[in-house]
């Protein structure tokens, strides 16, 4: 275990109550920013943000969610309450105070649950939801604009049948908008998505589909009392904006919404300069 420190310790692991090892990176000094990645990726998905904000004088922290990346390939605990508890354990271990929590996609749900449940007492200063899954993705009688269960069953079938192919098809297509006419496709970005996905455990990835699609974050969003920036591309093909950001902003006490015309789900990678500049402005406000 890494020693507790007021400045970044490089990288390390913590062991949670159920014996799961959570891998994390912790670089720099200054106000901490904690980055929460999407499914089925790892903390490596935040490379463009970690380097940028480290250079801006922040302490940058990112972890691999249980079952993902270099963390334990768990067969249990792959749901939002446990994800949030893992974050709380990491925050306590690193003694992070006045932190800014930034979550993309599934990580946005993790941020909402963590900040609502454990973000009091000076631990959290602000939060950011980027292309995030709240309030709830699944179509239900209470959420008629959501995506039908068949969409998520398709992901489950893909993970079970040929995860390696699914993890090529998603980044090569809708995730980064590379399926749009005239898109400039980066094979390196596609390959890096595949690399991150294949590092994780298939059982955890399978279970996480239910976690990101069926968890209702309505009450979490209502409970958050720190400023929250909601960032979403209007061409997000993974988490459609109409049933996510446009609903979340109505539930937040101190929310600010920024919509990015034509930007895809993975806009923090494809449009890192624009996203980083807006994040910095929000952090300094």
CSV table of C-alpha atoms in Angstrom, one decimal:
chain,number,residue,atom,x,y,z
A,1,UNK,CA,0.0,0.0,0.0
A,2,UNK,CA,1.2,3.5,-0.8
A,3,UNK,CA,1.9,5.7,2.1
A,4,UNK,CA,-0.6,8.5,2.9
A,5,UNK,CA,0.7,11.8,1.6
A,6,UNK,CA,-0.5,15.3,0.9
A,7,UNK,CA,1.1,15.2,-2.6
A,8,UNK,CA,1.0,12.6,-5.3
A,9,UNK,CA,2.7,9.3,-4.6
A,10,UNK,CA,3.0,8.1,-8.2
A,11,UNK,CA,0.8,5.0,-8.2
A,12,UNK,CA,-0.2,2.2,-6.0
A,13,UNK,CA,-3.1,0.1,-4.7
A,14,UNK,CA,-5.5,0.1,-1.8
A,15,UNK,CA,-7.3,-3.0,-0.5
A,16,UNK,CA,-11.0,-2.6,0.2
A,17,UNK,CA,-13.0,-4.3,2.9
A,18,UNK,CA,-13.8,-7.3,0.7
A,19,UNK,CA,-10.2,-7.8,-0.3
A,20,UNK,CA,-10.4,-6.1,-3.7
A,21,UNK,CA,-7.3,-4.3,-4.8
A,22,UNK,CA,-8.0,-0.9,-6.4
A,23,UNK,CA,-5.2,0.5,-8.6
A,24,UNK,CA,-4.7,4.2,-8.7
A,25,UNK,CA,-2.4,7.0,-10.1
A,26,UNK,CA,-1.7,10.0,-7.9
A,27,UNK,CA,0.5,12.7,-9.4
A,28,UNK,CA,1.4,16.3,-8.4
A,29,UNK,CA,0.4,18.7,-5.7
A,30,UNK,CA,-2.3,21.3,-5.2
A,31,UNK,CA,-6.1,20.9,-5.3
A,32,UNK,CA,-7.0,17.3,-6.1
A,33,UNK,CA,-8.9,16.3,-9.2
A,34,UNK,CA,-10.3,12.7,-9.2
A,35,UNK,CA,-11.1,11.2,-12.6
A,36,UNK,CA,-13.6,8.4,-12.9
A,37,UNK,CA,-13.5,6.4,-16.2
A,38,UNK,CA,-16.2,4.8,-18.3
A,39,UNK,CA,-17.1,1.2,-19.2
A,40,UNK,CA,-15.1,-1.0,-19.9
A,41,UNK,CA,-12.0,1.2,-19.7
A,42,UNK,CA,-9.4,2.2,-17.1
A,43,UNK,CA,-7.7,5.3,-15.7
A,44,UNK,CA,-5.6,5.4,-18.8
A,45,UNK,CA,-8.6,6.9,-20.6
A,46,UNK,CA,-7.8,10.1,-18.8
A,47,UNK,CA,-4.3,10.6,-20.2
A,48,UNK,CA,-5.1,13.8,-22.0
A,49,UNK,CA,-6.6,15.3,-18.8
A,50,UNK,CA,-4.1,14.0,-16.3
A,51,UNK,CA,-1.1,15.5,-18.2
A,52,UNK,CA,-2.9,18.8,-18.8
A,53,UNK,CA,-4.1,19.4,-15.3
A,54,UNK,CA,-0.8,18.2,-13.8
A,55,UNK,CA,0.9,20.9,-15.8
A,56,UNK,CA,-1.7,23.4,-14.5
A,57,UNK,CA,-0.6,22.8,-10.9
A,58,UNK,CA,-3.3,20.4,-9.8
A,59,UNK,CA,-2.9,17.0,-8.0
A,60,UNK,CA,-4.4,14.5,-10.4
A,61,UNK,CA,-5.8,11.1,-9.2
A,62,UNK,CA,-7.4,8.4,-11.3
A,63,UNK,CA,-8.3,4.8,-10.4
A,64,UNK,CA,-9.2,1.6,-12.2
A,65,UNK,CA,-12.7,0.6,-11.1
A,66,UNK,CA,-12.9,-2.9,-9.6
A,67,UNK,CA,-12.9,-5.4,-12.4
A,68,UNK,CA,-11.4,-3.0,-14.8
A,69,UNK,CA,-7.8,-2.2,-15.8
A,70,UNK,CA,-5.2,-3.2,-13.2
A,71,UNK,CA,-7.6,-3.7,-10.3
A,72,UNK,CA,-8.8,-7.1,-9.1
A,73,UNK,CA,-11.0,-8.9,-11.6
A,74,UNK,CA,-13.9,-9.2,-9.2
A,75,UNK,CA,-16.9,-11.5,-9.6
A,76,UNK,CA,-18.9,-9.6,-7.0
A,77,UNK,CA,-19.5,-6.0,-6.0
A,78,UNK,CA,-19.8,-4.8,-9.6
A,79,UNK,CA,-22.6,-2.3,-8.9
A,80,UNK,CA,-22.8,1.4,-8.1
A,81,UNK,CA,-23.0,1.3,-4.3
A,82,UNK,CA,-19.8,-0.7,-4.1
A,83,UNK,CA,-18.1,1.4,-6.8
A,84,UNK,CA,-18.9,4.5,-4.7
A,85,UNK,CA,-17.7,2.8,-1.5
A,86,UNK,CA,-14.4,1.9,-3.3
A,87,UNK,CA,-14.0,5.6,-4.2
A,88,UNK,CA,-14.7,6.6,-0.6
A,89,UNK,CA,-12.0,4.2,0.6
A,90,UNK,CA,-9.5,5.7,-1.9
A,91,UNK,CA,-10.3,9.2,-1.0
A,92,UNK,CA,-9.9,8.4,2.7
A,93,UNK,CA,-6.6,6.6,2.1
A,94,UNK,CA,-5.2,9.6,0.2
A,95,UNK,CA,-6.8,12.0,2.6
A,96,UNK,CA,-8.2,14.1,-0.3
A,97,UNK,CA,-10.0,17.3,0.7
A,98,UNK,CA,-11.7,20.0,-1.4
A,99,UNK,CA,-11.4,17.6,-4.4
A,100,UNK,CA,-13.1,18.0,-7.8
A,101,UNK,CA,-14.6,14.7,-9.1
A,102,UNK,CA,-14.8,14.3,-12.8
A,103,UNK,CA,-16.7,11.3,-14.3
A,104,UNK,CA,-17.3,10.2,-17.8
A,105,UNK,CA,-20.2,7.9,-18.8
A,106,UNK,CA,-20.4,5.1,-16.2
A,107,UNK,CA,-17.9,7.2,-14.2
A,108,UNK,CA,-20.4,10.0,-14.1
A,109,UNK,CA,-22.8,7.7,-12.4
A,110,UNK,CA,-20.1,6.8,-9.9
A,111,UNK,CA,-19.4,10.4,-9.2
A,112,UNK,CA,-23.1,11.2,-8.6
A,113,UNK,CA,-23.5,8.3,-6.2
A,114,UNK,CA,-20.2,9.0,-4.4
A,115,UNK,CA,-20.8,12.7,-4.0
A,116,UNK,CA,-24.4,12.2,-2.8
A,117,UNK,CA,-23.4,9.6,-0.3
A,118,UNK,CA,-19.9,10.4,0.9
A,119,UNK,CA,-18.9,13.8,-0.4
A,120,UNK,CA,-19.7,15.8,2.7
A,121,UNK,CA,-17.4,17.2,5.3
A,122,UNK,CA,-15.1,19.2,3.0
A,123,UNK,CA,-14.2,16.2,0.8
A,124,UNK,CA,-15.7,17.5,-2.4
A,125,UNK,CA,-15.6,21.1,-3.8
A,126,UNK,CA,-17.1,20.5,-7.3
A,127,UNK,CA,-18.1,17.8,-9.7
A,128,UNK,CA,-18.3,17.3,-13.4
A,129,UNK,CA,-20.4,14.9,-15.4
A,130,UNK,CA,-19.2,14.3,-19.0
A,131,UNK,CA,-21.4,12.2,-21.3
A,132,UNK,CA,-22.7,10.7,-18.1
A,133,UNK,CA,-25.3,8.1,-17.7
A,134,UNK,CA,-27.6,9.8,-15.0
A,135,UNK,CA,-30.4,10.0,-14.3
A,136,UNK,CA,-31.1,6.5,-15.8
A,137,UNK,CA,-30.4,5.1,-19.2
A,138,UNK,CA,-33.0,2.3,-19.3
A,139,UNK,CA,-36.5,2.9,-20.7
A,140,UNK,CA,-39.1,2.4,-18.0
A,141,UNK,CA,-42.6,3.6,-17.4
A,142,UNK,CA,-41.1,6.4,-15.4
A,143,UNK,CA,-38.4,7.1,-18.0
A,144,UNK,CA,-40.1,6.7,-21.3
A,145,UNK,CA,-37.3,8.4,-23.3
A,146,UNK,CA,-34.7,5.8,-22.2
A,147,UNK,CA,-33.1,3.1,-24.3
A,148,UNK,CA,-34.9,-0.3,-24.5
A,149,UNK,CA,-33.5,-3.2,-22.6
A,150,UNK,CA,-32.6,-4.9,-25.9
A,151,UNK,CA,-29.8,-2.4,-26.4
A,152,UNK,CA,-28.1,-3.5,-23.2
A,153,UNK,CA,-28.9,-7.1,-23.8
A,154,UNK,CA,-27.0,-6.6,-27.1
A,155,UNK,CA,-24.0,-5.4,-25.1
A,156,UNK,CA,-24.2,-8.4,-22.8
A,157,UNK,CA,-24.5,-10.8,-25.7
A,158,UNK,CA,-21.4,-9.2,-27.3
A,159,UNK,CA,-19.4,-9.4,-24.1
A,160,UNK,CA,-20.3,-13.1,-23.6
A,161,UNK,CA,-19.9,-14.2,-27.2
A,162,UNK,CA,-16.8,-12.3,-28.5
A,163,UNK,CA,-15.7,-9.5,-26.2
A,164,UNK,CA,-12.6,-8.8,-28.2
A,165,UNK,CA,-14.6,-8.1,-31.4
A,166,UNK,CA,-17.1,-5.9,-29.5
A,167,UNK,CA,-14.2,-3.9,-28.1
A,168,UNK,CA,-13.1,-3.2,-31.7
A,169,UNK,CA,-16.5,-2.3,-33.0
A,170,UNK,CA,-17.6,0.1,-30.3
A,171,UNK,CA,-14.6,2.5,-30.6
A,172,UNK,CA,-14.3,2.1,-34.3
A,173,UNK,CA,-18.0,3.2,-34.6
A,174,UNK,CA,-20.3,5.1,-32.3
A,175,UNK,CA,-18.1,5.8,-29.2
A,176,UNK,CA,-15.9,8.4,-30.9
A,177,UNK,CA,-18.2,9.2,-33.8
A,178,UNK,CA,-15.8,7.5,-36.2
A,179,UNK,CA,-18.9,6.1,-38.0
A,180,UNK,CA,-19.9,9.6,-39.1
A,181,UNK,CA,-19.3,10.8,-42.7
A,182,UNK,CA,-16.0,12.6,-43.0
A,183,UNK,CA,-14.8,11.6,-39.5
A,184,UNK,CA,-11.0,11.5,-39.0
A,185,UNK,CA,-10.5,8.0,-37.6
A,186,UNK,CA,-7.5,7.5,-35.3
A,187,UNK,CA,-6.6,3.8,-35.3
A,188,UNK,CA,-4.4,4.5,-32.3
A,189,UNK,CA,-7.4,5.7,-30.3
A,190,UNK,CA,-9.4,2.6,-31.4
A,191,UNK,CA,-6.5,0.3,-30.4
A,192,UNK,CA,-6.1,2.0,-27.1
A,193,UNK,CA,-9.8,1.6,-26.2
A,194,UNK,CA,-9.4,-2.2,-27.1
A,195,UNK,CA,-6.3,-2.5,-25.0
A,196,UNK,CA,-7.9,-0.9,-22.0
A,197,UNK,CA,-11.1,-3.0,-22.3
A,198,UNK,CA,-9.2,-6.3,-22.7
A,199,UNK,CA,-7.2,-5.6,-19.5
A,200,UNK,CA,-10.4,-5.9,-17.4
A,201,UNK,CA,-12.4,-8.9,-16.3
A,202,UNK,CA,-15.3,-10.2,-18.4
A,203,UNK,CA,-17.5,-11.0,-15.4
A,204,UNK,CA,-17.1,-7.5,-14.0
A,205,UNK,CA,-17.7,-5.9,-17.5
A,206,UNK,CA,-20.8,-8.0,-18.0
A,207,UNK,CA,-22.2,-7.0,-14.6
A,208,UNK,CA,-21.3,-3.4,-15.1
A,209,UNK,CA,-23.7,-3.1,-18.0
A,210,UNK,CA,-26.6,-3.5,-15.6
A,211,UNK,CA,-25.0,-1.0,-13.2
A,212,UNK,CA,-24.6,1.7,-15.8
A,213,UNK,CA,-28.0,1.1,-17.5
A,214,UNK,CA,-30.4,0.3,-14.8
A,215,UNK,CA,-29.2,2.4,-11.8
A,216,UNK,CA,-31.5,5.3,-11.1
A,217,UNK,CA,-29.5,8.4,-10.0
A,218,UNK,CA,-32.4,10.7,-9.6
A,219,UNK,CA,-32.2,11.0,-5.8
A,220,UNK,CA,-28.4,11.3,-6.0
A,221,UNK,CA,-28.6,14.2,-8.3
A,222,UNK,CA,-31.1,16.0,-6.1
A,223,UNK,CA,-28.9,15.4,-3.0
A,224,UNK,CA,-25.7,16.9,-4.4
A,225,UNK,CA,-25.1,20.4,-3.0
A,226,UNK,CA,-21.9,21.4,-4.6
A,227,UNK,CA,-21.5,23.0,-8.1
A,228,UNK,CA,-21.8,20.5,-10.9
A,229,UNK,CA,-20.8,21.1,-14.6
A,230,UNK,CA,-22.7,18.8,-17.0
A,231,UNK,CA,-20.9,18.5,-20.3
A,232,UNK,CA,-22.5,16.5,-23.2
A,233,UNK,CA,-22.1,16.2,-27.0
A,234,UNK,CA,-25.3,16.5,-28.9
A,235,UNK,CA,-24.1,13.7,-31.2
A,236,UNK,CA,-23.5,11.3,-28.4
A,237,UNK,CA,-24.5,7.9,-29.8
A,238,UNK,CA,-23.8,5.9,-26.6
A,239,UNK,CA,-25.6,8.1,-24.0
A,240,UNK,CA,-28.2,10.2,-25.9
A,241,UNK,CA,-28.3,13.7,-24.6
A,242,UNK,CA,-32.1,14.0,-24.4
A,243,UNK,CA,-32.5,11.4,-21.7
A,244,UNK,CA,-29.3,12.2,-19.8
A,245,UNK,CA,-27.8,15.7,-19.5
A,246,UNK,CA,-31.0,17.5,-20.4
A,247,UNK,CA,-32.8,15.7,-17.5
A,248,UNK,CA,-29.9,15.8,-15.0
A,249,UNK,CA,-29.6,19.5,-15.2
A,250,UNK,CA,-33.2,19.9,-14.0
A,251,UNK,CA,-32.4,17.8,-10.9
A,252,UNK,CA,-29.2,19.5,-9.7
A,253,UNK,CA,-29.3,22.3,-7.2
A,254,UNK,CA,-26.2,24.0,-8.6
A,255,UNK,CA,-25.9,22.7,-12.1
A,256,UNK,CA,-24.4,24.3,-15.2
A,257,UNK,CA,-25.0,22.7,-18.6
A,258,UNK,CA,-22.6,22.9,-21.6
A,259,UNK,CA,-23.7,21.3,-24.9
A,260,UNK,CA,-21.1,20.6,-27.6
A,261,UNK,CA,-22.5,20.6,-31.1
A,262,UNK,CA,-21.5,17.5,-33.1
A,263,UNK,CA,-19.2,16.1,-30.3
A,264,UNK,CA,-19.3,12.3,-29.7
A,265,UNK,CA,-19.4,10.3,-26.5
A,266,UNK,CA,-15.7,10.1,-26.3
A,267,UNK,CA,-15.2,13.9,-26.7
A,268,UNK,CA,-12.7,14.1,-23.8
A,269,UNK,CA,-10.3,12.2,-26.1
A,270,UNK,CA,-11.3,13.5,-29.6
A,271,UNK,CA,-11.8,17.1,-28.5
A,272,UNK,CA,-9.5,17.2,-25.5
A,273,UNK,CA,-8.4,20.8,-26.0
A,274,UNK,CA,-12.0,22.2,-25.9
A,275,UNK,CA,-13.0,20.0,-23.0
A,276,UNK,CA,-9.8,20.7,-20.9
A,277,UNK,CA,-10.2,24.5,-21.4
A,278,UNK,CA,-13.8,24.4,-20.2
A,279,UNK,CA,-12.9,22.2,-17.3
A,280,UNK,CA,-10.2,24.6,-16.3
A,281,UNK,CA,-12.5,27.6,-16.4
A,282,UNK,CA,-15.1,25.7,-14.2
A,283,UNK,CA,-12.4,24.7,-11.7
A,284,UNK,CA,-11.1,28.2,-11.4
A,285,UNK,CA,-14.6,29.9,-11.2
